[in-house]
Each structure stands twice: as C-alpha cells, then as structure tokens.
XYZ file of C-alpha atoms in Angstrom:
78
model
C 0.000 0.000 0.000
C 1.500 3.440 -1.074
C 0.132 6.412 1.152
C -1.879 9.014 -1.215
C 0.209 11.991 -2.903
C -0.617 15.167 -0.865
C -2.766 17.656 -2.957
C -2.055 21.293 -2.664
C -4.631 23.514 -2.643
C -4.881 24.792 -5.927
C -3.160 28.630 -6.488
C -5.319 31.511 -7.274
C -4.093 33.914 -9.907
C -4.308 37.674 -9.666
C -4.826 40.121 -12.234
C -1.472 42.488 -12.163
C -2.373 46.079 -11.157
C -0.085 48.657 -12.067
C 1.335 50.292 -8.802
C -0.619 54.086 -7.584
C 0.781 57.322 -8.918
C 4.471 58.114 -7.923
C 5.168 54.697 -6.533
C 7.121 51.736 -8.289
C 5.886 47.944 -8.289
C 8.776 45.178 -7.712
C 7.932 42.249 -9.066
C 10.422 39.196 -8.198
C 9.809 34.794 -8.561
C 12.767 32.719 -8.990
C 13.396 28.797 -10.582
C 14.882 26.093 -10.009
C 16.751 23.955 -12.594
C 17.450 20.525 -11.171
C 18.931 18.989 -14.078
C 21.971 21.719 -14.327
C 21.706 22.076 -10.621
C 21.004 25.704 -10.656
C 18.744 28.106 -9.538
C 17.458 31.577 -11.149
C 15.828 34.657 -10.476
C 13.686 37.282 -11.937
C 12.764 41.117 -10.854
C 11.081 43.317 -12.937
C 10.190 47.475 -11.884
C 7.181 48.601 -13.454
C 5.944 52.654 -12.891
C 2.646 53.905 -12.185
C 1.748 53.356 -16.127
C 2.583 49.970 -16.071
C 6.115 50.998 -18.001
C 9.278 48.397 -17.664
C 12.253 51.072 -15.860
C 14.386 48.290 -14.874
C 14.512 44.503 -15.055
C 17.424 41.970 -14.155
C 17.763 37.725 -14.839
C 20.317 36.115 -12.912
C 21.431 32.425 -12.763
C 22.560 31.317 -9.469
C 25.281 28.402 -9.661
C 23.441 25.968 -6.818
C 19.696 25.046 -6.401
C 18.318 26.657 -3.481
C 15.222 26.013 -2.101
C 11.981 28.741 -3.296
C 12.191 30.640 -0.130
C 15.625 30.682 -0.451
C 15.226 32.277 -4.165
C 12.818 34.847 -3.675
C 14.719 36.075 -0.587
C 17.838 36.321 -2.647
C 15.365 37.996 -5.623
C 14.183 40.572 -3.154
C 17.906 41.158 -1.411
C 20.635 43.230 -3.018
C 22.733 39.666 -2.223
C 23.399 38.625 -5.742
C-alpha cells in the first residue's frame, strides 16, 4: 500500500495592477533547474503606467530552495 500523494490547494491567480501614482511595483519569482543544478531569479520594476524602468535575470550556480530564491530575488545579495 503506497500512502496518497498530498494535494495542494490549488493557487489563485491575480490580475497584475499597475502600482498608484508616484510609486514603483517590484515584481520578483525565482526557478529552479534541477537537471543543471542551478537556480534563477527574476525582478522586474514597473511605474505607475505599467512601463518596464528596470529589469534583471540572474542564474545562481546551486539550487536553493523557493524561499531561499525569492529572498535572494528581493535582497541586493546577488
């Protein structure tokens, strides 16, 4: 007898909202690659208009775990 794979609740998806008048939105997720044993990251800055100012991609050279990612997305510790 094999115990029954856990289900996860299933994830809700929001509609992106730009950010209010003279404020910036950070948007971060990261990924794991198992295969190449690596890890990336994402961040994207988006103005009141819904504009790109900034964005940045960055492959990390270990596989970390997702909180570990989007801690690392959100830090300046790349």
């Amino acid at each position: 007898v094999q115990p029954a794979p856990r289900s996860l609740p299933p994830r809700t998806r929001g509609q992106w909202q730009t950010p209010q008048s003279g404020t910036i939105k950070i948007n971060f997720d990261g990924a794991i690659f198992t295969k190449e044993h690596k890890s990336g990251i994402g961040v994207v800055l988006c103005d009141a208009h819904g504009s790109v100012m900034a964005s940045l991609s960055r492959q990390l050279s270990q596989v970390y775990n997702p909180l570990e990612i989007e801690a690392k997305a959100a830090s300046s510790d790349l």
